[in-house]
């Protein structure tokens, strides 16, 4: 295995040490981790489920091997045999060299897509352990520069891409002129607080426009917050619970300040799992509101008959399920209900829903420039799936997946546009009655 | 796992261990553990060390037939000091259905290659029983080959056969009445090669590795009893070594699982204990790194290492009483499993509390210094 160029600056100046990292690793070893490591039967099935292994063919990308530093510490310090071996000097030590070698395995070659966890015959949650291993990697100074930068910017400017409210304000102005609707900002007591990801603001402004139109159509009361508009969580991606908790707390503070009943996560898979599943554990108490993905909200509105659409897409459309939404959160049927509303020629990828293949960009892989070649390699699995069903367009609902699909398809010279599901729904909304419109205008 | 290792026979064990950073002192400790495990006198330790120094890595082929994988689980979940070392360093495990990463044709090719390269020298380990030559071969096949044909082909070039688990040794649960697949044991079929039976359902992991260590040390198989079981481990009955034996001798028996006698640790004979007629190493070696064993956990011995234990009447019926079927033992076995899992989780939990206090939170100012 070639050592990866580490982001470690001069070691003297770094506050992160091996000892600090080892303490963080140890703090992550709990009952489930102990049970998982002692349960692994070395069957290698996880390798067969990981796009990074399958598309590179390199056995070092076997999911369970990615956890070797954590496993060594568990084996040496938490098992009887390990402690005995310790006396004989037989234990392999976790060193700085080992951690820099593993940096690539823990960050560049894992999108935390959870497919390995799904297939493991003994139920080992490998992706959760990758998340835990990252805690030790950060604390020992072995996190990739791209993710460190994103975390620092997220905390200091409120957005991992360094975006500020004034940029969003420009978007809002555009949307208000083109739709004639108002984008509500800092409205207290409304039903929904909508969070965004910087990626949506910069690359996919049509998303916010679509929400504005759909919510107006369905009569939903909602708002953005100037106090906090970004809910992606760089702390989750780099794997540090302190940063992650701080970022979750900001969302909670904003929601509490406005007294909203619900928070809508951005179309970003990791933001969603961060706010929906990890958040309360990170801050140590339940939320006074509910957290949803926009797709869940749209499906609720659909079921309540509050979304009326007209016309159908006739193109052959297929769907990419974001890992965090489908596999890790069970949001699978909702997007299909919405597709049925507007697409008459929908074709499933062969493996979809729980078993879909990762696009290859999640888990911070896309914010880590060094991982670019691996990211494109992992995408080949998705590409093969898409080629199999030959859609005219792809639909998805996570800004990171969407960017990766667009970049990947372009890289491999495939002329297949990618659209967001929310925008697709917005395009088919029934126009309001002229009388109503006239009323609205006065 | 080293599946296609080129020259499995070229390096001695001592050299291999040194490569793995094991000191001479560590190696001798290992030999001492092996000696005591095989009930050999301490004077044998230097001899074992000398023999192991010279030992070559034998090729091992592991075939799994009609089984529940409990035997493999028993071995791989064990914490016996020899397991990892033996399996990964001392032997060359060239083929194992369950453990290998290879699948399909690659797997079968690995087996065939190992058989060719080590013809006449490899150890064949079998777990599970198999449909006999007269049974429908279709009841159990691997890669389209019947278990019977695969066994016979593999036995051809084997130096010796080790039948691991009661299924392979005596037919086990698959052979229980009415034996729908016509299951037979390995020793029913293999007549012209030495067969060692490491029985038990599942077998004690240290017994499996002990037999391998013995083969490595002395270049031959250990001494066997009339059922082909290694005497070193199956020489004494559970009853001979049971710590509840003084109560048996005094006639103090628990009558139910929760009466005063049971709480006082009295003998479980009347609750169906088959210890007096069962030969196995549980009482001395115990399970789960020596944590406990069934009788210590308050449950009578089922006699799993003996032929026909599966059809020998109720588990909770005393030996001297006529027997009939009983089902509730399954519940008890489930409860035991839950307890063991709980122990792993609890001990780790205590540890983590202490460790979490040592962990230093990461701040963004610190992270910024790294940019
Ligand atoms: S979580 Fe996904 S990318 Fe990571 S090791 Fe598992 S299968 Fe591979
Ligand atoms: S799939 Fe599960 S049991 Fe198999 S090697 Fe991976 S972690 Fe271990
Ligand atoms: S002896 Fe017991 S554990 Fe082993 S294969 Fe047979 S039934 Fe399973
Ligand atoms: S518990 Fe079983 S093995 Fe122990 S003394 Fe009683 S009868 Fe014998």
PDB file of N, CA, C and O in Angstrom, chain A residues 172-201:
ATOM      1  N   UNK A 172     -32.511  34.653  -3.716  1.00  0.00           N
ATOM      2  CA  UNK A 172     -33.887  34.918  -3.306  1.00  0.00           C
ATOM      3  C   UNK A 172     -34.507  36.010  -4.187  1.00  0.00           C
ATOM      4  O   UNK A 172     -35.629  35.866  -4.684  1.00  0.00           O
ATOM      5  N   UNK A 173     -33.730  37.065  -4.424  1.00  0.00           N
ATOM      6  CA  UNK A 173     -34.235  38.149  -5.267  1.00  0.00           C
ATOM      7  C   UNK A 173     -34.598  37.639  -6.656  1.00  0.00           C
ATOM      8  O   UNK A 173     -35.657  37.955  -7.198  1.00  0.00           O
ATOM      9  N   UNK A 174     -33.707  36.808  -7.219  1.00  0.00           N
ATOM     10  CA  UNK A 174     -33.983  36.220  -8.545  1.00  0.00           C
ATOM     11  C   UNK A 174     -35.292  35.462  -8.537  1.00  0.00           C
ATOM     12  O   UNK A 174     -36.129  35.637  -9.426  1.00  0.00           O
ATOM     13  N   UNK A 175     -35.422  34.601  -7.520  1.00  0.00           N
ATOM     14  CA  UNK A 175     -36.603  33.733  -7.460  1.00  0.00           C
ATOM     15  C   UNK A 175     -37.867  34.581  -7.326  1.00  0.00           C
ATOM     16  O   UNK A 175     -38.870  34.333  -7.998  1.00  0.00           O
ATOM     17  N   UNK A 176     -37.786  35.604  -6.503  1.00  0.00           N
ATOM     18  CA  UNK A 176     -38.974  36.426  -6.300  1.00  0.00           C
ATOM     19  C   UNK A 176     -39.375  37.138  -7.584  1.00  0.00           C
ATOM     20  O   UNK A 176     -40.561  37.230  -7.899  1.00  0.00           O
ATOM     21  N   UNK A 177     -38.384  37.609  -8.360  1.00  0.00           N
ATOM     22  CA  UNK A 177     -38.746  38.265  -9.620  1.00  0.00           C
ATOM     23  C   UNK A 177     -39.310  37.261 -10.612  1.00  0.00           C
ATOM     24  O   UNK A 177     -40.301  37.532 -11.289  1.00  0.00           O
ATOM     25  N   UNK A 178     -38.696  36.083 -10.718  1.00  0.00           N
ATOM     26  CA  UNK A 178     -39.154  35.176 -11.774  1.00  0.00           C
ATOM     27  C   UNK A 178     -40.470  34.498 -11.422  1.00  0.00           C
ATOM     28  O   UNK A 178     -41.214  34.111 -12.314  1.00  0.00           O
ATOM     29  N   UNK A 179     -40.791  34.342 -10.141  1.00  0.00           N
ATOM     30  CA  UNK A 179     -42.044  33.637  -9.814  1.00  0.00           C
ATOM     31  C   UNK A 179     -43.155  34.591  -9.384  1.00  0.00           C
ATOM     32  O   UNK A 179     -44.317  34.193  -9.347  1.00  0.00           O
ATOM     33  N   UNK A 180     -42.778  35.786  -9.005  1.00  0.00           N
ATOM     34  CA  UNK A 180     -43.789  36.700  -8.483  1.00  0.00           C
ATOM     35  C   UNK A 180     -44.236  36.302  -7.081  1.00  0.00           C
ATOM     36  O   UNK A 180     -45.222  36.813  -6.557  1.00  0.00           O
ATOM     37  N   UNK A 181     -43.537  35.360  -6.452  1.00  0.00           N
ATOM     38  CA  UNK A 181     -43.890  34.925  -5.093  1.00  0.00           C
ATOM     39  C   UNK A 181     -42.889  35.505  -4.104  1.00  0.00           C
ATOM     40  O   UNK A 181     -41.809  35.956  -4.485  1.00  0.00           O
ATOM     41  N   UNK A 182     -43.229  35.447  -2.821  1.00  0.00           N
ATOM     42  CA  UNK A 182     -42.304  35.914  -1.800  1.00  0.00           C
ATOM     43  C   UNK A 182     -41.613  34.710  -1.167  1.00  0.00           C
ATOM     44  O   UNK A 182     -42.271  33.710  -0.882  1.00  0.00           O
ATOM     45  N   UNK A 183     -40.311  34.822  -0.989  1.00  0.00           N
ATOM     46  CA  UNK A 183     -39.603  33.774  -0.254  1.00  0.00           C
ATOM     47  C   UNK A 183     -39.572  34.216   1.207  1.00  0.00           C
ATOM     48  O   UNK A 183     -38.924  35.197   1.541  1.00  0.00           O
ATOM     49  N   UNK A 184     -40.298  33.507   2.080  1.00  0.00           N
ATOM     50  CA  UNK A 184     -40.390  33.982   3.462  1.00  0.00           C
ATOM     51  C   UNK A 184     -39.063  33.817   4.214  1.00  0.00           C
ATOM     52  O   UNK A 184     -38.413  32.778   4.120  1.00  0.00           O
ATOM     53  N   UNK A 185     -38.683  34.853   4.932  1.00  0.00           N
ATOM     54  CA  UNK A 185     -37.431  34.828   5.694  1.00  0.00           C
ATOM     55  C   UNK A 185     -37.732  35.233   7.143  1.00  0.00           C
ATOM     56  O   UNK A 185     -38.475  36.185   7.381  1.00  0.00           O
ATOM     57  N   UNK A 186     -37.178  34.480   8.080  1.00  0.00           N
ATOM     58  CA  UNK A 186     -37.324  34.780   9.509  1.00  0.00           C
ATOM     59  C   UNK A 186     -38.776  34.958   9.956  1.00  0.00           C
ATOM     60  O   UNK A 186     -39.084  35.872  10.729  1.00  0.00           O
ATOM     61  N   UNK A 187     -39.648  34.101   9.468  1.00  0.00           N
ATOM     62  CA  UNK A 187     -41.056  34.144   9.883  1.00  0.00           C
ATOM     63  C   UNK A 187     -41.229  33.239  11.101  1.00  0.00           C
ATOM     64  O   UNK A 187     -41.056  32.024  10.990  1.00  0.00           O
ATOM     65  N   UNK A 188     -41.582  33.814  12.223  1.00  0.00           N
ATOM     66  CA  UNK A 188     -41.750  32.988  13.419  1.00  0.00           C
ATOM     67  C   UNK A 188     -43.061  32.208  13.370  1.00  0.00           C
ATOM     68  O   UNK A 188     -44.010  32.617  12.697  1.00  0.00           O
ATOM     69  N   UNK A 189     -43.082  31.064  14.044  1.00  0.00           N
ATOM     70  CA  UNK A 189     -44.314  30.311  14.227  1.00  0.00           C
ATOM     71  C   UNK A 189     -44.833  29.562  13.008  1.00  0.00           C
ATOM     72  O   UNK A 189     -45.940  29.024  13.042  1.00  0.00           O
ATOM     73  N   UNK A 190     -44.069  29.519  11.932  1.00  0.00           N
ATOM     74  CA  UNK A 190     -44.549  28.791  10.739  1.00  0.00           C
ATOM     75  C   UNK A 190     -44.378  27.283  10.929  1.00  0.00           C
ATOM     76  O   UNK A 190     -43.783  26.831  11.912  1.00  0.00           O
ATOM     77  N   UNK A 191     -44.930  26.509   9.965  1.00  0.00           N
ATOM     78  CA  UNK A 191     -44.858  25.058  10.090  1.00  0.00           C
ATOM     79  C   UNK A 191     -43.467  24.500   9.780  1.00  0.00           C
ATOM     80  O   UNK A 191     -43.015  23.557  10.416  1.00  0.00           O
ATOM     81  N   UNK A 192     -42.826  25.049   8.758  1.00  0.00           N
ATOM     82  CA  UNK A 192     -41.562  24.451   8.315  1.00  0.00           C
ATOM     83  C   UNK A 192     -40.426  25.461   8.228  1.00  0.00           C
ATOM     84  O   UNK A 192     -40.591  26.533   7.652  1.00  0.00           O
ATOM     85  N   UNK A 193     -39.272  25.076   8.804  1.00  0.00           N
ATOM     86  CA  UNK A 193     -38.044  25.830   8.561  1.00  0.00           C
ATOM     87  C   UNK A 193     -37.255  25.056   7.510  1.00  0.00           C
ATOM     88  O   UNK A 193     -36.935  23.883   7.698  1.00  0.00           O
ATOM     89  N   UNK A 194     -36.973  25.709   6.386  1.00  0.00           N
ATOM     90  CA  UNK A 194     -36.256  25.021   5.307  1.00  0.00           C
ATOM     91  C   UNK A 194     -34.760  25.313   5.411  1.00  0.00           C
ATOM     92  O   UNK A 194     -34.348  26.467   5.468  1.00  0.00           O
ATOM     93  N   UNK A 195     -33.966  24.240   5.479  1.00  0.00           N
ATOM     94  CA  UNK A 195     -32.520  24.388   5.495  1.00  0.00           C
ATOM     95  C   UNK A 195     -31.998  24.099   4.089  1.00  0.00           C
ATOM     96  O   UNK A 195     -32.623  23.373   3.313  1.00  0.00           O
ATOM     97  N   UNK A 196     -30.832  24.630   3.799  1.00  0.00           N
ATOM     98  CA  UNK A 196     -30.254  24.429   2.465  1.00  0.00           C
ATOM     99  C   UNK A 196     -28.834  23.898   2.593  1.00  0.00           C
ATOM    100  O   UNK A 196     -28.254  23.928   3.672  1.00  0.00           O
ATOM    101  N   UNK A 197     -28.303  23.455   1.474  1.00  0.00           N
ATOM    102  CA  UNK A 197     -26.874  23.162   1.446  1.00  0.00           C
ATOM    103  C   UNK A 197     -26.254  24.150   0.481  1.00  0.00           C
ATOM    104  O   UNK A 197     -26.901  24.591  -0.473  1.00  0.00           O
ATOM    105  N   UNK A 198     -24.995  24.481   0.720  1.00  0.00           N
ATOM    106  CA  UNK A 198     -24.329  25.446  -0.160  1.00  0.00           C
ATOM    107  C   UNK A 198     -24.371  24.984  -1.606  1.00  0.00           C
ATOM    108  O   UNK A 198     -24.506  25.770  -2.530  1.00  0.00           O
ATOM    109  N   UNK A 199     -24.249  23.667  -1.776  1.00  0.00           N
ATOM    110  CA  UNK A 199     -24.272  23.095  -3.110  1.00  0.00           C
ATOM    111  C   UNK A 199     -25.565  23.483  -3.829  1.00  0.00           C
ATOM    112  O   UNK A 199     -25.564  23.792  -5.014  1.00  0.00           O
ATOM    113  N   UNK A 200     -26.669  23.469  -3.103  1.00  0.00           N
ATOM    114  CA  UNK A 200     -27.950  23.816  -3.728  1.00  0.00           C
ATOM    115  C   UNK A 200     -27.987  25.291  -4.093  1.00  0.00           C
ATOM    116  O   UNK A 200     -28.507  25.677  -5.137  1.00  0.00           O
ATOM    117  N   UNK A 201     -27.430  26.105  -3.181  1.00  0.00           N
ATOM    118  CA  UNK A 201     -27.473  27.545  -3.433  1.00  0.00           C
ATOM    119  C   UNK A 201     -26.633  27.872  -4.663  1.00  0.00           C
ATOM    120  O   UNK A 201     -27.025  28.651  -5.531  1.00  0.00           O
TER     121      UNK A 201
END
